[in-house]
N, CA, C and O atoms as a DFTB+ gen file, in Angstrom:
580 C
 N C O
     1  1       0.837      -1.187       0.000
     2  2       0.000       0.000       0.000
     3  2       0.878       1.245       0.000
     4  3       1.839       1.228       0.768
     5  1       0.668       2.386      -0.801
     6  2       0.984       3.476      -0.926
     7  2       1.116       4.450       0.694
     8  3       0.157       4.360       1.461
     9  1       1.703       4.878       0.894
    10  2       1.490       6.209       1.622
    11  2       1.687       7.544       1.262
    12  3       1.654       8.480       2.061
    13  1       1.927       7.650      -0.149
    14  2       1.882       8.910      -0.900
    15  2       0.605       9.340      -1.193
    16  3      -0.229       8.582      -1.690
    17  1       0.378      10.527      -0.920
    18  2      -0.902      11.590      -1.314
    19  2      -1.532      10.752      -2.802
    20  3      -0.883      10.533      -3.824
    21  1      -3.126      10.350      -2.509
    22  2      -3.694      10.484      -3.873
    23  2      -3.558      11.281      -4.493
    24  3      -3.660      12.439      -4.089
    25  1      -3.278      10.967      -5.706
    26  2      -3.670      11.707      -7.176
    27  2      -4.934      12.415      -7.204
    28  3      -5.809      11.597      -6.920
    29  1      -5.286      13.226      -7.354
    30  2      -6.450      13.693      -7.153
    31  2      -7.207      13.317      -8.560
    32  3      -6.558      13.043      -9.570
    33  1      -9.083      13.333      -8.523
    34  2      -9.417      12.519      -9.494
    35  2      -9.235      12.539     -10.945
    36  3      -8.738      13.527     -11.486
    37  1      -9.575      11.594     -11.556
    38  2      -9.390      11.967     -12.813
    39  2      -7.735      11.336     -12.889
    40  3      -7.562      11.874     -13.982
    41  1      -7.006      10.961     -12.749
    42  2      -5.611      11.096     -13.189
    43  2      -5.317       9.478     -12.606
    44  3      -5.985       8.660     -11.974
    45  1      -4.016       9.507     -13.157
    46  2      -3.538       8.017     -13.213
    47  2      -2.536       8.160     -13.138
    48  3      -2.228       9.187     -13.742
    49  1      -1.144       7.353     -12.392
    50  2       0.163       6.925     -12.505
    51  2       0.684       5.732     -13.529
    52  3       0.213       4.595     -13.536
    53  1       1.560       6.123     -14.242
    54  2       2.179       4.547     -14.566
    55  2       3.525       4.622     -14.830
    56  3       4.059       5.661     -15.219
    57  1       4.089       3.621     -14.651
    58  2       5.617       3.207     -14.818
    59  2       5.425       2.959     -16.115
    60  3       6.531       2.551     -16.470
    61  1       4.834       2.948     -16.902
    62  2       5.298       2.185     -18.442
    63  2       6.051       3.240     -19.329
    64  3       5.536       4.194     -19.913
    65  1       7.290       2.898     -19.313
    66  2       7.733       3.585     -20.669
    67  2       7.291       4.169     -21.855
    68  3       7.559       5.243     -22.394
    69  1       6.420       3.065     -22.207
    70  2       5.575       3.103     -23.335
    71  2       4.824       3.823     -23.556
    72  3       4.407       4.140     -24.670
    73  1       4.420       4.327     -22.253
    74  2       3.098       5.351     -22.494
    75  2       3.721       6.667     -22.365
    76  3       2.907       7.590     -22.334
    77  1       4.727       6.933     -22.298
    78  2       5.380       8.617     -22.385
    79  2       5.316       9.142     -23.635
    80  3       6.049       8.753     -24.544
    81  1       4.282      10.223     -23.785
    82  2       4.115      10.900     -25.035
    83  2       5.272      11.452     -25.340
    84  3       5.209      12.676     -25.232
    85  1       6.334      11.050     -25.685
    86  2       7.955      11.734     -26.084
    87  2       8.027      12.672     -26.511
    88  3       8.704      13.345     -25.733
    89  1       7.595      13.555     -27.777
    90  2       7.436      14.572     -28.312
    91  2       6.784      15.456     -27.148
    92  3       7.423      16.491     -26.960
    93  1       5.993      15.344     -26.562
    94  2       5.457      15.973     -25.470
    95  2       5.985      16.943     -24.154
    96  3       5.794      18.026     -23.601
    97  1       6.868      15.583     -24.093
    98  2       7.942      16.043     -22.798
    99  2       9.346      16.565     -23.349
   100  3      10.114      17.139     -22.576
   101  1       9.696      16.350     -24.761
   102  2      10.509      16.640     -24.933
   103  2       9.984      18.383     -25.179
   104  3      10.900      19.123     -24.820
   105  1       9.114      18.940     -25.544
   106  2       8.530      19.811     -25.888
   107  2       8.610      20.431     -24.468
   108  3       9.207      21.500     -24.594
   109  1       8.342      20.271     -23.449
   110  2       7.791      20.415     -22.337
   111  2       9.277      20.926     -22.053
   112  3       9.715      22.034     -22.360
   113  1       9.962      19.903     -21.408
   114  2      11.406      20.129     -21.314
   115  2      12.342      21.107     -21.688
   116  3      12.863      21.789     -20.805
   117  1      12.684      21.305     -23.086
   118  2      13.818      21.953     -23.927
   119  2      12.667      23.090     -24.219
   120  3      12.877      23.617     -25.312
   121  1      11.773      23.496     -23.703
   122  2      11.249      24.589     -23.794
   123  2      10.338      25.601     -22.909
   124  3       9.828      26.662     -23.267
   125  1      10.277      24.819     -21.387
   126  2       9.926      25.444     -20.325
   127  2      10.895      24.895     -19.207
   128  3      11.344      25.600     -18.303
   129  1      11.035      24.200     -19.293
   130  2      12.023      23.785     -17.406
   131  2      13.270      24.666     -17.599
   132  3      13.931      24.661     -18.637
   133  1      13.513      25.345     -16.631
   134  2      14.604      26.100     -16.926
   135  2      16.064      25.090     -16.996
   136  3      17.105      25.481     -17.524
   137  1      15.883      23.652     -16.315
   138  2      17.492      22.878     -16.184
   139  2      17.767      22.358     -17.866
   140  3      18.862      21.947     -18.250
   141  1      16.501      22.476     -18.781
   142  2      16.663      21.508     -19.891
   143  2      16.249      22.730     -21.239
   144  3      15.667      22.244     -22.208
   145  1      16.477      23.888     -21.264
   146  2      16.127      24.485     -21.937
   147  2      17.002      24.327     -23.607
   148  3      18.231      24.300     -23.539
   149  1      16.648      24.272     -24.384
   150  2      17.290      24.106     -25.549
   151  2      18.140      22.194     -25.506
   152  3      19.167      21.859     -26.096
   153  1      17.240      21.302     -24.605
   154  2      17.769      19.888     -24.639
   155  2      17.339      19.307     -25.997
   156  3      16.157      19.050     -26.227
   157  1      18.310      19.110     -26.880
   158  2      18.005      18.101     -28.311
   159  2      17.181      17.120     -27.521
   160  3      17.152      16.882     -26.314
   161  1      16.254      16.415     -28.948
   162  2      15.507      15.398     -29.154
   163  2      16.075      14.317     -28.802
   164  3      15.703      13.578     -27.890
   165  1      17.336      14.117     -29.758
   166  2      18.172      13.233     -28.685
   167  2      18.410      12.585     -28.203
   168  3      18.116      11.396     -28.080
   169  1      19.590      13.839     -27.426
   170  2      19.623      13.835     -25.856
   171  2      18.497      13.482     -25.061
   172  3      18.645      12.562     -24.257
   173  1      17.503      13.999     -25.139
   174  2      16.415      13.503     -24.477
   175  2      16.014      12.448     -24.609
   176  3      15.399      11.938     -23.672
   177  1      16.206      11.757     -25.778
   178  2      15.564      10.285     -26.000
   179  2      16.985       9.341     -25.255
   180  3      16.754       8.278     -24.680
   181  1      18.246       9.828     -25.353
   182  2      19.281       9.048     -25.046
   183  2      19.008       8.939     -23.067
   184  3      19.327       7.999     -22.338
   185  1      18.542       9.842     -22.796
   186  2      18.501      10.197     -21.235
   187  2      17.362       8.984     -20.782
   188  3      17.486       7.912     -20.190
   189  1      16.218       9.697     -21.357
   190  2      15.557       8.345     -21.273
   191  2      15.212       6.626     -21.472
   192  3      14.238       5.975     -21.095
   193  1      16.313       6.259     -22.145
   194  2      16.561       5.060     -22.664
   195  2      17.684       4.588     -21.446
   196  3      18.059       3.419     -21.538
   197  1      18.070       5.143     -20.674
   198  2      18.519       5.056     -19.466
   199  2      18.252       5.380     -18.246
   200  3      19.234       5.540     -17.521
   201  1      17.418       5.499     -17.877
   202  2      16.614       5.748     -16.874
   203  2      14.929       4.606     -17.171
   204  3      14.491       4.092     -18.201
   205  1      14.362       4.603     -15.595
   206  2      13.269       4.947     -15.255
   207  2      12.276       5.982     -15.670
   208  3      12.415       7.195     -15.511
   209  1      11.433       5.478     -16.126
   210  2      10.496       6.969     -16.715
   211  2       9.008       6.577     -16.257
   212  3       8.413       5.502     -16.186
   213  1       8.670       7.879     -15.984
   214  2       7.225       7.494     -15.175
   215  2       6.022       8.902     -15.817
   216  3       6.406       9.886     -16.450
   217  1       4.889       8.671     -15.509
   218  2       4.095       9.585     -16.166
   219  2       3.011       9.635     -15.380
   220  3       2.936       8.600     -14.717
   221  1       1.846      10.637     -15.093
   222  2       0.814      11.195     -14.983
   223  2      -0.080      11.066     -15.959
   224  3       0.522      11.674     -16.844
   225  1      -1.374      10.615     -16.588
   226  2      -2.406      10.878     -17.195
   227  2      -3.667      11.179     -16.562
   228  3      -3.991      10.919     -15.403
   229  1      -4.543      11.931     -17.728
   230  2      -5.442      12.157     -17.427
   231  2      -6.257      10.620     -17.629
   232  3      -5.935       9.853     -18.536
   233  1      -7.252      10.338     -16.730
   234  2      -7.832       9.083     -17.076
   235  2      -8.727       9.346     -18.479
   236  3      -8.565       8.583     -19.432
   237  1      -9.654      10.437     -18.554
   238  2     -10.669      10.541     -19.744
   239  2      -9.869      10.720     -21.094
   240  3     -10.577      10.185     -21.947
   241  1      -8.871      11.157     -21.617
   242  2      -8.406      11.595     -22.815
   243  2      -6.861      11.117     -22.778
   244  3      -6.237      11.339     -23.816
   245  1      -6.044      10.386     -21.546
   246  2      -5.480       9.575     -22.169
   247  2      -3.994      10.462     -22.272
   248  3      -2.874      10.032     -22.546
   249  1      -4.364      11.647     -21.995
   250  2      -3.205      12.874     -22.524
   251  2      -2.118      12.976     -21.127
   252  3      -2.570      13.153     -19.996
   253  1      -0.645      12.837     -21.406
   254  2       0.439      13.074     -20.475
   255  2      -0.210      14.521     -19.842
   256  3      -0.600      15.471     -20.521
   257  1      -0.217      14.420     -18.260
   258  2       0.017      15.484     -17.873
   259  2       1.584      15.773     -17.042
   260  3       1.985      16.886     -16.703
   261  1       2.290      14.507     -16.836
   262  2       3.048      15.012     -15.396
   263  2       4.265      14.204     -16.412
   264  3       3.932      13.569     -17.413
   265  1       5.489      14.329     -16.031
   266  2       6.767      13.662     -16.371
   267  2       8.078      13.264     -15.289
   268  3       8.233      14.086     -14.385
   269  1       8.731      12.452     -15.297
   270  2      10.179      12.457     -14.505
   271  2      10.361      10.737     -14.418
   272  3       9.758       9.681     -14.226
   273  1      11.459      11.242     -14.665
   274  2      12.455      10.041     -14.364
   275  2      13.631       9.763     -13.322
   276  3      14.018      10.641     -12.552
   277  1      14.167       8.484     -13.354
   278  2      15.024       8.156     -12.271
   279  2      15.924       7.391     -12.636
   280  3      15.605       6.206     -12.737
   281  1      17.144       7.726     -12.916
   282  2      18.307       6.971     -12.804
   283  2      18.899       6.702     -11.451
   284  3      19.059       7.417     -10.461
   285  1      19.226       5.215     -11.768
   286  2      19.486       4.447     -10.705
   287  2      20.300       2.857     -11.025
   288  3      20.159       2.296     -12.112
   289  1      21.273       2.179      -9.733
   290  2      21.435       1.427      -9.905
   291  2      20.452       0.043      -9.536
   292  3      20.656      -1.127      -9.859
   293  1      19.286       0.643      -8.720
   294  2      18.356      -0.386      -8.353
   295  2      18.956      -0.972      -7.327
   296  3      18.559      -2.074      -6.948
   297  1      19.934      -0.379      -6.756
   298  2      20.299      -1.384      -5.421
   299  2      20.609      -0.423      -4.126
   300  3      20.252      -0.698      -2.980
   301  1      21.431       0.904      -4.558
   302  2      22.067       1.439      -3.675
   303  2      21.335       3.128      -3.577
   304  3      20.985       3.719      -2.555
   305  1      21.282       3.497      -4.682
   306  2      21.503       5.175      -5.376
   307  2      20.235       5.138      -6.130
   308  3      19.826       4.129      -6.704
   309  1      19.498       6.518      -6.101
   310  2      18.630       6.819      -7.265
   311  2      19.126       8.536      -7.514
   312  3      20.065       9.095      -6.948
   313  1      18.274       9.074      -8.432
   314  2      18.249      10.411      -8.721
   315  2      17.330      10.586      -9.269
   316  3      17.167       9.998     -10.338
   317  1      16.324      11.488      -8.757
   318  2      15.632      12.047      -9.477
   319  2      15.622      13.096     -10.438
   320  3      16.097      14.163     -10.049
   321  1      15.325      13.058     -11.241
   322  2      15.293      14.137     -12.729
   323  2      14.152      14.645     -13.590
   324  3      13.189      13.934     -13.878
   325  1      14.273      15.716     -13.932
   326  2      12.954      16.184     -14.627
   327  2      11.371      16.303     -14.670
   328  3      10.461      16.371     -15.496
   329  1      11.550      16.289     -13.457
   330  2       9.826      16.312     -12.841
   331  2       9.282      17.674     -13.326
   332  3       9.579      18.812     -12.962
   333  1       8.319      17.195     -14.335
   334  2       7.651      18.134     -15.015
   335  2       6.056      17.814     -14.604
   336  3       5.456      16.744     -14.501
   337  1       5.705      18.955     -14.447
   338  2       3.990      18.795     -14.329
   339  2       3.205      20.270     -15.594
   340  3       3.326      21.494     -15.537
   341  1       2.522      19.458     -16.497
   342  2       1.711      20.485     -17.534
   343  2       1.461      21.534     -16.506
   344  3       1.410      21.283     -15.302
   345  1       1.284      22.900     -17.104
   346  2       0.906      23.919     -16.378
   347  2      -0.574      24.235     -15.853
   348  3      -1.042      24.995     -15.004
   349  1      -1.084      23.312     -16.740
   350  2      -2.620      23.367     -16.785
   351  2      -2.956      22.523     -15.758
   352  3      -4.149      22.640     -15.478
   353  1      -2.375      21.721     -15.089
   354  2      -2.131      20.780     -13.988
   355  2      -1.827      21.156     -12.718
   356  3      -2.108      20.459     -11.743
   357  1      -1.269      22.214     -12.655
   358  2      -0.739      22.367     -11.800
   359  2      -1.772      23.308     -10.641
   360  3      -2.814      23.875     -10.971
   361  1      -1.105      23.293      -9.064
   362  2      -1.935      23.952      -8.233
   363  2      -3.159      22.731      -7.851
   364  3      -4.195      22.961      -7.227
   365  1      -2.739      21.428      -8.392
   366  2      -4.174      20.555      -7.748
   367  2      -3.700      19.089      -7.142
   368  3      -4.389      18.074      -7.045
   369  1      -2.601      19.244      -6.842
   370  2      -1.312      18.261      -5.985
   371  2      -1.090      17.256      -6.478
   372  3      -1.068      16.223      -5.810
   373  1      -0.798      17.278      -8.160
   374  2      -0.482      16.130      -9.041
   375  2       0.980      16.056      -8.440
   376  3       1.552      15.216      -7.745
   377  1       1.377      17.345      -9.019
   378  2       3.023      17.128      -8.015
   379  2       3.590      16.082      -7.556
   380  3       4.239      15.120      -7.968
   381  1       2.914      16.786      -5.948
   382  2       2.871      16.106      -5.197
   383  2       2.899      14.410      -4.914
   384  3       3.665      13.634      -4.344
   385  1       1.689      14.313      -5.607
   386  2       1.151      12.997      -5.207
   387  2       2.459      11.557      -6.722
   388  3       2.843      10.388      -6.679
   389  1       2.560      12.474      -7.506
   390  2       3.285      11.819      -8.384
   391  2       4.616      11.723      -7.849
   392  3       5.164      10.924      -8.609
   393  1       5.292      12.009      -7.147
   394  2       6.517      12.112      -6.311
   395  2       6.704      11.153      -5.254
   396  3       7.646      10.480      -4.834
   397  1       5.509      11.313      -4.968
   398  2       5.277      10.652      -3.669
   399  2       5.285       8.721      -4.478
   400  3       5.986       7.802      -4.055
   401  1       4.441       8.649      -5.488
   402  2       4.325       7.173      -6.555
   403  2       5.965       7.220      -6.892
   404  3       6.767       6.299      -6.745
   405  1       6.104       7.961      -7.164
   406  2       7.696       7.570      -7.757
   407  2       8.789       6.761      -6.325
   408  3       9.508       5.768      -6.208
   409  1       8.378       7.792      -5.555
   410  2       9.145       7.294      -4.076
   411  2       8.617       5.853      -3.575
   412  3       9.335       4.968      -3.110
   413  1       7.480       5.803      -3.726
   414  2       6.884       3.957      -2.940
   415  2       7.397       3.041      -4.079
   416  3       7.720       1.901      -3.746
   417  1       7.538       3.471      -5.671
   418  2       7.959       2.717      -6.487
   419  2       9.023       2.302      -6.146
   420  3       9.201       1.086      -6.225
   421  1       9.798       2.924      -5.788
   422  2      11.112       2.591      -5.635
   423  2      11.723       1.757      -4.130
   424  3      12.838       1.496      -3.679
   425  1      10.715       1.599      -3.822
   426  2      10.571       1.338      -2.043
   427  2      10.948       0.317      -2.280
   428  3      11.640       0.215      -1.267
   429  1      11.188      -1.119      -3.071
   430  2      11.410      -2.555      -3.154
   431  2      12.206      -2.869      -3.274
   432  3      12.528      -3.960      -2.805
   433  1      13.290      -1.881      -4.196
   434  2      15.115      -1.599      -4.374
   435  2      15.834      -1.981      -3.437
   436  3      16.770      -2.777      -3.516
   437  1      15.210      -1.120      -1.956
   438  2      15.923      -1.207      -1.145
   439  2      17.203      -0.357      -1.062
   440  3      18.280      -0.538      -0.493
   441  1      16.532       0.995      -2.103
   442  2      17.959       1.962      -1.806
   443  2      18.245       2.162      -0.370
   444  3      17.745       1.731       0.669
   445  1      19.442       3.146      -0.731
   446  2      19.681       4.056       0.458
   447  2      19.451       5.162       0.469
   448  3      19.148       5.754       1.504
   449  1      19.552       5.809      -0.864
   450  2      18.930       7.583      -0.575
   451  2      18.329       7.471      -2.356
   452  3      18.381       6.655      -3.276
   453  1      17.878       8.571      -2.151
   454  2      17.464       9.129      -3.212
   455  2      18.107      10.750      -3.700
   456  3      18.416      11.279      -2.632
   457  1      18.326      11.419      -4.486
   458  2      18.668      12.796      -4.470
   459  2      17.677      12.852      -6.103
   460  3      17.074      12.107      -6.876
   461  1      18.185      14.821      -5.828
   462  2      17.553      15.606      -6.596
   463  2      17.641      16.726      -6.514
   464  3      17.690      17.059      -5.330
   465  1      17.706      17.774      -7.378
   466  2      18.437      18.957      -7.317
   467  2      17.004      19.888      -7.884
   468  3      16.434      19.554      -8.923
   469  1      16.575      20.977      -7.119
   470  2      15.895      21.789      -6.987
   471  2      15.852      23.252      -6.513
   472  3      16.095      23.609      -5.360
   473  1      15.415      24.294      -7.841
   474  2      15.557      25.693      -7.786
   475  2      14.431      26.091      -6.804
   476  3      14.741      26.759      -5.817
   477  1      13.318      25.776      -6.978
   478  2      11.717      26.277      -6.647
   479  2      10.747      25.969      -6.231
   480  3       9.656      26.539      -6.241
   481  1      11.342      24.201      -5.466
   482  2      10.275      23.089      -5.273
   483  2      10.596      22.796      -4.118
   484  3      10.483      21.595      -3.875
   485  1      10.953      23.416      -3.306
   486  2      12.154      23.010      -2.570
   487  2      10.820      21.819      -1.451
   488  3      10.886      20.634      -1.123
   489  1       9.809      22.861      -1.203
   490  2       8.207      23.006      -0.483
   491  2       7.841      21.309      -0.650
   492  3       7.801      20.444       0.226
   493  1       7.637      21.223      -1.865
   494  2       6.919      19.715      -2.581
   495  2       7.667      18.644      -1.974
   496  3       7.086      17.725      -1.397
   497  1       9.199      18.720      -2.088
   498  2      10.131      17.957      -1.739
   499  2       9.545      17.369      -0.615
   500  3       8.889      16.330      -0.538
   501  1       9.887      18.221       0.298
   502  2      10.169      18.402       1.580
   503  2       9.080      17.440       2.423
   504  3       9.423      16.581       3.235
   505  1       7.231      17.873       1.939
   506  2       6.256      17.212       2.502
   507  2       6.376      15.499       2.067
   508  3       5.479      14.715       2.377
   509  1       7.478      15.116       1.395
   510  2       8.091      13.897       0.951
   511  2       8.528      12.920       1.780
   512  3       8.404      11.707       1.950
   513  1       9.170      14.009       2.310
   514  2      10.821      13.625       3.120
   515  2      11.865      13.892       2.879
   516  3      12.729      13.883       3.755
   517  1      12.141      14.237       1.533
   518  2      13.226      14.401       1.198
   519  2      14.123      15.844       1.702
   520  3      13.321      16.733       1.419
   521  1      15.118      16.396       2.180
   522  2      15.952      17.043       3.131
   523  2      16.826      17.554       2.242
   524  3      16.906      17.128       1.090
   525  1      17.576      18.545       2.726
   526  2      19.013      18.979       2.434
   527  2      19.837      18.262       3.092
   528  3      19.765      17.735       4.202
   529  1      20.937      18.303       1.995
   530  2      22.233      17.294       2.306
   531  2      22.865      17.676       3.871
   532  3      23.370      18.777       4.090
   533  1      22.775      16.743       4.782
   534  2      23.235      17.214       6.008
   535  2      24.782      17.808       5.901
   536  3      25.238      18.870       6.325
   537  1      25.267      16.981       5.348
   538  2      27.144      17.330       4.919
   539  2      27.251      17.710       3.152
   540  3      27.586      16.910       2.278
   541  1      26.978      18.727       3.014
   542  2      26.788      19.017       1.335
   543  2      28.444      19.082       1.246
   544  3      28.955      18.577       0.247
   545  1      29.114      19.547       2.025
   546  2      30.888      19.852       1.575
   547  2      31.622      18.409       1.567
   548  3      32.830      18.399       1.330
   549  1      31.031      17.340       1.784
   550  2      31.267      16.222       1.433
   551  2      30.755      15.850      -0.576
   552  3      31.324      14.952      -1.197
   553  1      29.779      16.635      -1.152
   554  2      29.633      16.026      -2.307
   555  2      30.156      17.203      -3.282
   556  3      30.189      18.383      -2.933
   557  1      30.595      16.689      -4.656
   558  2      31.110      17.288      -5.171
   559  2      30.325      17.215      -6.730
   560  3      29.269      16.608      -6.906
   561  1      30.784      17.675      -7.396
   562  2      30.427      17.782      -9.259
   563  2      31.228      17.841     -10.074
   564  3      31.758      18.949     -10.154
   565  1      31.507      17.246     -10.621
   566  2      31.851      17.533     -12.068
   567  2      31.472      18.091     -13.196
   568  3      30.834      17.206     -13.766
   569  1      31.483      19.042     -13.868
   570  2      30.490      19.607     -15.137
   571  2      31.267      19.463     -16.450
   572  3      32.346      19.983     -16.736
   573  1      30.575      18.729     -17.120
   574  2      31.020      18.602     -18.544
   575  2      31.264      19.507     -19.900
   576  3      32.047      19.613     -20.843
   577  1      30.036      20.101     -19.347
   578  2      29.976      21.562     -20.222
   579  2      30.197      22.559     -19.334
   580  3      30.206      23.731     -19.711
């Protein structure tokens, strides 16, 4: 059983790959999220062909509302990435509640943490569980570009 916030009605979770309207999110992505702005087709398809990918629908029409994925080794580590919610969606705790599905999904792994890097969400996170790094001067980055 879940302990993440329902979806509120109308809407649906699924893990299937298959059902990610690609053009959609890639649209979504490389042209509103500020971390993925100008992300090739791609890149985006290469990102996702490695990862976990999960989605939001509306139940009546079938149409992506929510996006994000998770790279991970499935044993130790995850990361969350690209949690997108349509704008038209938003303000009715799809968010939320899709974050929360992504997190019990992953509950069987048996990670140890999860991370995720956030400008503006910090709020959503948080009613999660998810925290600031207690020792952040312990982790480091590398940037490619």
């Amino acid at each position: 059983m879940s302990d993440a916030p329902d979806l509120p009605d109308g809407y649906e979770f699924s893990a299937d790959t298959a059902r990610v309207d690609v053009a959609r999110v890639h649209r979504w992505l490389s042209a509103d999220a500020y971390w993925a702005i100008g992300r090739s087709r791609d890149r985006h398809e290469r990102a996702m062909a490695s990862s976990l990918n999960f989605g939001v629908y509306d139940r009546a029409s079938g149409e992506q509302v929510a996006y994000a994925r998770v790279v991970t080794d499935q044993a130790l580590f995850a990361w969350l990435a690209d949690v997108y919610v349509d704008p038209a969606a938003r303000g009715k705790g799809v968010g939320t509640a899709f974050v929360g599905r992504i997190r019990d999904h992953l509950k069987p792994y048996g990670l140890r943490r999860m991370v995720l890097a956030t400008h503006d969400a910090h709020g959503v996170y948080e009613k999660l569980g998810f925290r600031p790094l207690d020792r952040p001067d312990r982790w480091m980055v590398h940037l490619f570009e």
